[in-house]
PDB file of C-alpha atoms in Angstrom:
ATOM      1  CA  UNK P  20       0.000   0.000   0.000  1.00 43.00           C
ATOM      2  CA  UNK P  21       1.988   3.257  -1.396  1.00 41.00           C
ATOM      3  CA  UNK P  22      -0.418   5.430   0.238  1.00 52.00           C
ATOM      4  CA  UNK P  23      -0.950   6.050   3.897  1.00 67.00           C
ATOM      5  CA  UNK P  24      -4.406   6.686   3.577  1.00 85.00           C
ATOM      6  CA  UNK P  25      -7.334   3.647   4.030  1.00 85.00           C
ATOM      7  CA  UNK P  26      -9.905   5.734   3.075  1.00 90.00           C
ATOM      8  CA  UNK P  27      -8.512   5.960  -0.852  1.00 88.00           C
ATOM      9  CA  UNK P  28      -7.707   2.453  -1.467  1.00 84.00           C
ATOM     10  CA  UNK P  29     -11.444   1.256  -2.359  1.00 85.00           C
ATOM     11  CA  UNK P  30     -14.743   2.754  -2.200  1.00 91.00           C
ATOM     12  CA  UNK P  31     -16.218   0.072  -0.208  1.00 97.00           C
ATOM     13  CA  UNK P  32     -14.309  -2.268   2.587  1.00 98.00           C
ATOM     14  CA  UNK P  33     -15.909  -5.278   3.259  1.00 98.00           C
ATOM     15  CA  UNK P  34     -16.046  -5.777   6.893  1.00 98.00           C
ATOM     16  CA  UNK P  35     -15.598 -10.113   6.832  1.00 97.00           C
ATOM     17  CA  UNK P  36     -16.437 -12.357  10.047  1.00 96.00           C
ATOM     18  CA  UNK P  37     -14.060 -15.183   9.656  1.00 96.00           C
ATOM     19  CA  UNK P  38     -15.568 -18.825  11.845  1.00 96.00           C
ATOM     20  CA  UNK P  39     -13.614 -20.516  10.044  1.00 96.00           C
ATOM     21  CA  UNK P  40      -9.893 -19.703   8.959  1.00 97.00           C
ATOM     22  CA  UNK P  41     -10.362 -22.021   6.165  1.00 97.00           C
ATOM     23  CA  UNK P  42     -12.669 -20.286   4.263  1.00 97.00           C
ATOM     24  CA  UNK P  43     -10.019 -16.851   4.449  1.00 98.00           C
ATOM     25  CA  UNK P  44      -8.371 -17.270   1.357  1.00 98.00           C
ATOM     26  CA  UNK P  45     -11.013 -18.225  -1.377  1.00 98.00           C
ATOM     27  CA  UNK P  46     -13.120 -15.592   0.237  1.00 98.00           C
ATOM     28  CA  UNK P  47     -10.611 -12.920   0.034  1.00 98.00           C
ATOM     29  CA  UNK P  48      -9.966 -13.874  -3.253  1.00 98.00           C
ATOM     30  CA  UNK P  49     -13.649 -13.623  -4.250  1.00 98.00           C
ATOM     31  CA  UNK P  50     -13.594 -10.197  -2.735  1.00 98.00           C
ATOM     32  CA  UNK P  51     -10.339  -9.209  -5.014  1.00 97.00           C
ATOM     33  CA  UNK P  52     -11.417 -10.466  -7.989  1.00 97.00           C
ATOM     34  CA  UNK P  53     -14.868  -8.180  -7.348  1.00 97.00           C
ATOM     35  CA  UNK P  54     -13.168  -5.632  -7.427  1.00 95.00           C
ATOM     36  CA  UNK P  55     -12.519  -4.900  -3.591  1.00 96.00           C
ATOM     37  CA  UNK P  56      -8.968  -5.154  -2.349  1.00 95.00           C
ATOM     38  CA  UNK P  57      -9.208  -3.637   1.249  1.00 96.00           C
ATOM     39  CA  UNK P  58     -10.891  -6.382   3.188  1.00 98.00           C
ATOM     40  CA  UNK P  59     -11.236  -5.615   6.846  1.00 98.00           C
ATOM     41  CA  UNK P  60     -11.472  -9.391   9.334  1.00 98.00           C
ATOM     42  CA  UNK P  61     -12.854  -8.013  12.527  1.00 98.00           C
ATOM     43  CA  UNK P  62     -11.322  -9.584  15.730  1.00 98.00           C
ATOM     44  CA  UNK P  63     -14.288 -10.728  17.112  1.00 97.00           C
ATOM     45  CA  UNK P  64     -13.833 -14.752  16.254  1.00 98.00           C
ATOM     46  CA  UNK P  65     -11.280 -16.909  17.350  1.00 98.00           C
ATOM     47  CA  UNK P  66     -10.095 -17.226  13.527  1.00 98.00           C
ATOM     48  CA  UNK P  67      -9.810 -13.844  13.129  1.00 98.00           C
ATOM     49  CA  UNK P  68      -5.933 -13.865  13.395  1.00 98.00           C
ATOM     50  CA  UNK P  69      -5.301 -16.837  11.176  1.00 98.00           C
ATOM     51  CA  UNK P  70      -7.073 -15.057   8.997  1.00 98.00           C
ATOM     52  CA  UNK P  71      -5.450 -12.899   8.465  1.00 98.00           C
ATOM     53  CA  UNK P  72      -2.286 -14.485   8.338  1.00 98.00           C
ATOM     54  CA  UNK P  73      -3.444 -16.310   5.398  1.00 98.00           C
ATOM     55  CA  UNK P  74      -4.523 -13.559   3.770  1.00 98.00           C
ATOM     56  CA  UNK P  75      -1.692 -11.676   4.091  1.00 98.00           C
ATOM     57  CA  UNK P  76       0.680 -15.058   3.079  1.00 98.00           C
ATOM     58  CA  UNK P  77      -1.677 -16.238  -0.156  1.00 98.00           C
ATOM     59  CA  UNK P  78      -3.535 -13.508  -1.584  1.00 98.00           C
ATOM     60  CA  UNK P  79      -0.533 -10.765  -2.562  1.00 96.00           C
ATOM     61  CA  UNK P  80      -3.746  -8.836  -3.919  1.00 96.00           C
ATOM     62  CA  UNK P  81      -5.403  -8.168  -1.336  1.00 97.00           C
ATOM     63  CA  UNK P  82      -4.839  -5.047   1.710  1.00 97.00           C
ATOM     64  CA  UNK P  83      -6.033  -7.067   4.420  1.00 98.00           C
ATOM     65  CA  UNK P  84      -6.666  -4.982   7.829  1.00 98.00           C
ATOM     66  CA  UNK P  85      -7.892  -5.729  11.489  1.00 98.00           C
ATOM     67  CA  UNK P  86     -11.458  -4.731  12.846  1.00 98.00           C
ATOM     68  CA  UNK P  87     -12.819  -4.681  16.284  1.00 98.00           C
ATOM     69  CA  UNK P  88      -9.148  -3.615  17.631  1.00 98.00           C
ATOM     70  CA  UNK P  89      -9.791  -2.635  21.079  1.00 98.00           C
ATOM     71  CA  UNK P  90      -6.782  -2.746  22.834  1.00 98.00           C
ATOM     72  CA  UNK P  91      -2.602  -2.548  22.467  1.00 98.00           C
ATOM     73  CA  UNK P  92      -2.693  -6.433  22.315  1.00 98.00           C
ATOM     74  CA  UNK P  93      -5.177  -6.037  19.613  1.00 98.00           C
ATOM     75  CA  UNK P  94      -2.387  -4.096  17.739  1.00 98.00           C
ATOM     76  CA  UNK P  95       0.801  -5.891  18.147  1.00 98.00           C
ATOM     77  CA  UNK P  96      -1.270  -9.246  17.309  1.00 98.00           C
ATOM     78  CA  UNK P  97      -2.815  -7.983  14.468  1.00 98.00           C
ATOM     79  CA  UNK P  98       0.123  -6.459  13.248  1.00 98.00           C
ATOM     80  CA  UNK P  99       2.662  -9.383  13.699  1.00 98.00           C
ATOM     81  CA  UNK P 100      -0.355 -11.181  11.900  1.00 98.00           C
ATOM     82  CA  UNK P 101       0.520  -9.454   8.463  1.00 98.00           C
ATOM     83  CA  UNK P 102      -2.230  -6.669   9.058  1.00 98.00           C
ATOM     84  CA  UNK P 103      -1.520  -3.543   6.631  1.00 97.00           C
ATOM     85  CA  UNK P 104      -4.640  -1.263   8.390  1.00 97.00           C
ATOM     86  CA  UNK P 105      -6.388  -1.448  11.774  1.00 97.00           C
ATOM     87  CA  UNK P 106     -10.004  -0.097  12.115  1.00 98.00           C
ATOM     88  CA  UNK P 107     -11.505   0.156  15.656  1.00 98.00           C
ATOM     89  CA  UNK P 108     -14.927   0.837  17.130  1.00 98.00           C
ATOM     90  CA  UNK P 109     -14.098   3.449  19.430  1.00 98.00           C
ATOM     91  CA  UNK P 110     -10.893   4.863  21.320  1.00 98.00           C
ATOM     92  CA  UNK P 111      -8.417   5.820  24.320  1.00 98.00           C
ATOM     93  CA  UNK P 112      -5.840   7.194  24.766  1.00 97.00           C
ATOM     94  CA  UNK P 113      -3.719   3.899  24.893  1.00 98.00           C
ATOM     95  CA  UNK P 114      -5.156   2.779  22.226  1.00 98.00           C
ATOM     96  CA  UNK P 115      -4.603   5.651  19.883  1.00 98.00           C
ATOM     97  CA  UNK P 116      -0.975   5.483  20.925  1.00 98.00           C
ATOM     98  CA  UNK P 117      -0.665   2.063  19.883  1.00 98.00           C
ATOM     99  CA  UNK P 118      -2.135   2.677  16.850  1.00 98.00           C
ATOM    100  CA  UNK P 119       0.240   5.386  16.134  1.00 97.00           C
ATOM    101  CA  UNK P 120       3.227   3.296  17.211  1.00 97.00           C
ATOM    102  CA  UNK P 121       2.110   0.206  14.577  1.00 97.00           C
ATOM    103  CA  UNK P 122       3.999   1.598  11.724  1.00 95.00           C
ATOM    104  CA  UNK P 123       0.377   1.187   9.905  1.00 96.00           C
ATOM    105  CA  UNK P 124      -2.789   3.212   8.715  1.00 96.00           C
ATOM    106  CA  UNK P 125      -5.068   3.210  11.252  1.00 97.00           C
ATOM    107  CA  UNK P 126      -9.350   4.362  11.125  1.00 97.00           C
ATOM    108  CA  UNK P 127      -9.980   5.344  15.197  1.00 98.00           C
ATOM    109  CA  UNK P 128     -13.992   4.784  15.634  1.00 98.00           C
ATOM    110  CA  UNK P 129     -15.992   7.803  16.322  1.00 98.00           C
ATOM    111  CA  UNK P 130     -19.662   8.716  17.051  1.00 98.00           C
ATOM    112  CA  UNK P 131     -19.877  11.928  18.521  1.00 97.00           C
ATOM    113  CA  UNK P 132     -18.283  15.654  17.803  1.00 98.00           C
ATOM    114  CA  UNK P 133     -16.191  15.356  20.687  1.00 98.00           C
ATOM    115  CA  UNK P 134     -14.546  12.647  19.609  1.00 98.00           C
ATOM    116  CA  UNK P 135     -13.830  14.155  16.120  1.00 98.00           C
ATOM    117  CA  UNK P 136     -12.543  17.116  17.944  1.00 98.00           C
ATOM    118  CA  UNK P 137      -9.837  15.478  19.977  1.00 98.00           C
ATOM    119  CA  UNK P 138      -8.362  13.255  17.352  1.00 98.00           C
ATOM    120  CA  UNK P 139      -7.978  16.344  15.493  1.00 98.00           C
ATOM    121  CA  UNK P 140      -6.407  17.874  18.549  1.00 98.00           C
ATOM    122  CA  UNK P 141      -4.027  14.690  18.416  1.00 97.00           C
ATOM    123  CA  UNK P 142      -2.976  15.375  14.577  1.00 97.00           C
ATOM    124  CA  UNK P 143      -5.776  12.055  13.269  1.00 97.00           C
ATOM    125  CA  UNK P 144      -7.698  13.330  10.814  1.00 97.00           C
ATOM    126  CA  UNK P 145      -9.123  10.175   9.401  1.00 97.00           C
ATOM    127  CA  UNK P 146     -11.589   8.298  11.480  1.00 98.00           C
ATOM    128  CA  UNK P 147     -14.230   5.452  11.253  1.00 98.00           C
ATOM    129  CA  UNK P 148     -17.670   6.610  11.936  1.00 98.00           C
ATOM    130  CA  UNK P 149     -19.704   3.968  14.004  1.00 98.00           C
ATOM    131  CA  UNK P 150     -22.230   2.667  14.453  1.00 98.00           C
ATOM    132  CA  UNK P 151     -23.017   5.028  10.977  1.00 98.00           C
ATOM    133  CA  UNK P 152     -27.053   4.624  10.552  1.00 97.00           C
ATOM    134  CA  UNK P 153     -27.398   4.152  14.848  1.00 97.00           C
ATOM    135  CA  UNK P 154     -25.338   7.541  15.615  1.00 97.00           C
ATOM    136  CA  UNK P 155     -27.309   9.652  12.578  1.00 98.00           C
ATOM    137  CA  UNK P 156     -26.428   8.469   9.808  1.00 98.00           C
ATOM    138  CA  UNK P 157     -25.817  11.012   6.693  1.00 98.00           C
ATOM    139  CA  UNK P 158     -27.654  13.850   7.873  1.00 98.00           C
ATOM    140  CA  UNK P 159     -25.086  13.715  10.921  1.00 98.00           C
ATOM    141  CA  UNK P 160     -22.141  13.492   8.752  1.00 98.00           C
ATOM    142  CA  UNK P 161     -23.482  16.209   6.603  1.00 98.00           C
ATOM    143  CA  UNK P 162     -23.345  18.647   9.585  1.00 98.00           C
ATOM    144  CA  UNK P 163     -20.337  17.965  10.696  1.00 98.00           C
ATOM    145  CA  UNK P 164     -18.384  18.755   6.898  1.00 97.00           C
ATOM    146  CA  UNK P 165     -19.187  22.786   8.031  1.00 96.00           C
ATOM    147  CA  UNK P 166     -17.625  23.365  11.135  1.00 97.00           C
ATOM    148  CA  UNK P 167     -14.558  20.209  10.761  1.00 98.00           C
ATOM    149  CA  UNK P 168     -14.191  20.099   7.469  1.00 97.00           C
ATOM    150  CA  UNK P 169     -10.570  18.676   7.761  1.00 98.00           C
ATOM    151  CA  UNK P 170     -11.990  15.254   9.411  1.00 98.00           C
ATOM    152  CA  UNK P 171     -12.787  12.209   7.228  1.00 98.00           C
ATOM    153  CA  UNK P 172     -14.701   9.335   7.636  1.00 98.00           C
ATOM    154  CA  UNK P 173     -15.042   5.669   6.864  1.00 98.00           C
ATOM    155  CA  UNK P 174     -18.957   5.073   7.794  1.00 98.00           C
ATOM    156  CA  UNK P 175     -20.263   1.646   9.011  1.00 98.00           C
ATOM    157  CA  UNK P 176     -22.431  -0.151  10.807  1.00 97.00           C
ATOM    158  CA  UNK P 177     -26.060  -0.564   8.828  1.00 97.00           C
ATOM    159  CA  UNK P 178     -24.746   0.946   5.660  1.00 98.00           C
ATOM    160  CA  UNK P 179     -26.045  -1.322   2.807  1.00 97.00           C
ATOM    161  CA  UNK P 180     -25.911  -1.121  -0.815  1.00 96.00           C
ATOM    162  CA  UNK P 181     -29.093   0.931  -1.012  1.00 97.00           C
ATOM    163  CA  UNK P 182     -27.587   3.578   1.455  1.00 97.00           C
ATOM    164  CA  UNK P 183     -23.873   3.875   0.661  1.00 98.00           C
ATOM    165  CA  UNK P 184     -24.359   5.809  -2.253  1.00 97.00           C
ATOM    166  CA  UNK P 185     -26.008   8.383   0.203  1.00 98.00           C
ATOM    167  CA  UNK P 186     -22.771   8.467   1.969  1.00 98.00           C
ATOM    168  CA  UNK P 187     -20.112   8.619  -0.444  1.00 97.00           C
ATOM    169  CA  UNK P 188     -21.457  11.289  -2.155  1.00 97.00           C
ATOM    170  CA  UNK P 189     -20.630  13.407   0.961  1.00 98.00           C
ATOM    171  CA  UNK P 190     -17.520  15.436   0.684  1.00 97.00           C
ATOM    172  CA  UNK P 191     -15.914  14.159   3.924  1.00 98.00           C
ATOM    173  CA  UNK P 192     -16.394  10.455   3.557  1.00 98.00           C
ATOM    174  CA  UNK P 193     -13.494   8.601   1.813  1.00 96.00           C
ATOM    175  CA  UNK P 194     -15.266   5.036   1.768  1.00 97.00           C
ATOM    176  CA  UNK P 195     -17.755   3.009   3.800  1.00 98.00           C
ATOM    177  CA  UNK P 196     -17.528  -0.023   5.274  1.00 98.00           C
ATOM    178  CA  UNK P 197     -20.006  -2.864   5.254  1.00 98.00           C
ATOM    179  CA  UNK P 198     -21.069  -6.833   4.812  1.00 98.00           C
ATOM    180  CA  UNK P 199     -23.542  -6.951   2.590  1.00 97.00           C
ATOM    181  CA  UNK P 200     -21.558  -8.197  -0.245  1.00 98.00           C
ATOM    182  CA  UNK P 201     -20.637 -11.511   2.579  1.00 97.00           C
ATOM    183  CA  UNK P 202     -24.339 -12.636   3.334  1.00 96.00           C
ATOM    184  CA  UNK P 203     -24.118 -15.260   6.018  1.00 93.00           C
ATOM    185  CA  UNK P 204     -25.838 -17.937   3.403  1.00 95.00           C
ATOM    186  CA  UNK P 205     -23.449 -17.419   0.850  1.00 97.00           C
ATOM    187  CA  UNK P 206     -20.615 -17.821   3.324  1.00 95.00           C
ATOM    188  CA  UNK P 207     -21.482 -21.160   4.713  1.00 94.00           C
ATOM    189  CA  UNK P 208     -22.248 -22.623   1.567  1.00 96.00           C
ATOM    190  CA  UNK P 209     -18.840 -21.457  -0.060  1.00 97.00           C
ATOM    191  CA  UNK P 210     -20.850 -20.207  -2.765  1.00 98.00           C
ATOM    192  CA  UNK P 211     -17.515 -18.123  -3.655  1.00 98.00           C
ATOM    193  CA  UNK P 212     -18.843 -16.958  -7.037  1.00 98.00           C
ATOM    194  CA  UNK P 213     -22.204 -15.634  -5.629  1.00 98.00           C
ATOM    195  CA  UNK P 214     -19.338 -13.224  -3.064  1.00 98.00           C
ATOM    196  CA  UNK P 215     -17.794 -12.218  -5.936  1.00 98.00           C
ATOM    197  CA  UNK P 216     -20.674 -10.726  -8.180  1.00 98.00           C
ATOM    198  CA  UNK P 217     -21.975  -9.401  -5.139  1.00 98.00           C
ATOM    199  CA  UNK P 218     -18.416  -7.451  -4.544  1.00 97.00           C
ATOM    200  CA  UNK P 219     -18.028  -6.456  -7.916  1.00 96.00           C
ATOM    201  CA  UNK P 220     -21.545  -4.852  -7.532  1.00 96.00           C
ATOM    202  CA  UNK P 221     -20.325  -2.778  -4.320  1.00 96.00           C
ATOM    203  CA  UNK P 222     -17.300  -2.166  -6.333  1.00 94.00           C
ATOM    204  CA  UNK P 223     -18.586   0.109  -9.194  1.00 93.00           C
ATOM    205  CA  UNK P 224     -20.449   2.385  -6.341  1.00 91.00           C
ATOM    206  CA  UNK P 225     -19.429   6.086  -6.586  1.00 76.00           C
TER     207      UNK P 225
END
């Protein structure tokens, strides 16, 4: 990844549940040859780091990043995993500083102005918005372009294919993230093909 930035490399980053590590690398490769190269594996299952291991190891393609990082262990995990970006729901202080220390792009979560306000304070000026359609959506993000102009935003959490158009065509989003494209039936019947039309559909949104 020659650029620093997360929010450029893809208009859409799937956010991918991973039960079973097995199904990492066709998946990711479904995703990649959709069109979508950013794929975000949230830490939230027990596969999640061997996940991204073999992602990182077998599909060269593919920017694969950490979700749900909560903590400094979070980091240096997900990092020494092979992560290239780490995206997390909310932050700390400690957490921000790991972040910062990773050597890697990094998408803080935000929901309220506050928040916005002191990562700008601490020189982050690109930031996950979550939950998106929960903490007001559009109309929320829309108000804050005015008075922070300089902050950007990946939105997710209830963004679907109907609604991300809504957001990207706001001046201060960059991408959104979502897992519509990864429907849970598609998933567990490996129907890799059905992922991949699905991606390539999220792929061409503007």
């Amino acid at each position: 990844m020659t650029d620093s930035s997360v929010l450029d490399l893809a208009p859409v980053v799937p956010v991918v549940v991973v039960e079973d590590a097995a199904d990492a690398v066709p998946l990711a490769r479904a995703l990649v040859a959709g069109g979508l190269r950013a794929i975000e594996v949230t830490l939230r299952t027990p596969a999640a780091l061997d996940a991204i291991r073999a992602i990182a190891d077998e599909v060269p393609d593919a920017v694969v990043g950490a979700g749900t990082v909560i903590s400094p262990q979070n980091v240096a995990d997900s990092v020494a995993a092979g992560a290239r970006f780490l995206v997390s729901p909310g932050w700390t202080d400690t957490l921000l500083d790991a972040m910062k220390k990773s050597g890697v792009p990094f998408l803080p979560g935000v929901s309220t102005t506050s928040e916005v306000v002191a990562l700008l304070e601490r020189g982050v000026s690109e930031m996950k918005f979550f939950p998106a359609q929960a903490a007001g959506g559009v109309p929320y993000l829309k108000s804050l372009a005015g008075p922070l102009p300089q902050a950007r935003f990946c939105p997710t959490g209830g963004v679907s294919l109907s609604s991300a158009p809504s957001y990207l065509a706001l001046k201060n989003v960059g991408c959104v993230g979502g897992s519509w494209m990864l429907p849970a039936d598609a998933v567990a019947a490996k129907d890799w093909a059905r992922i991949e039309t699905l991606a390539r559909e999220a792929a061409g949104l503007k």
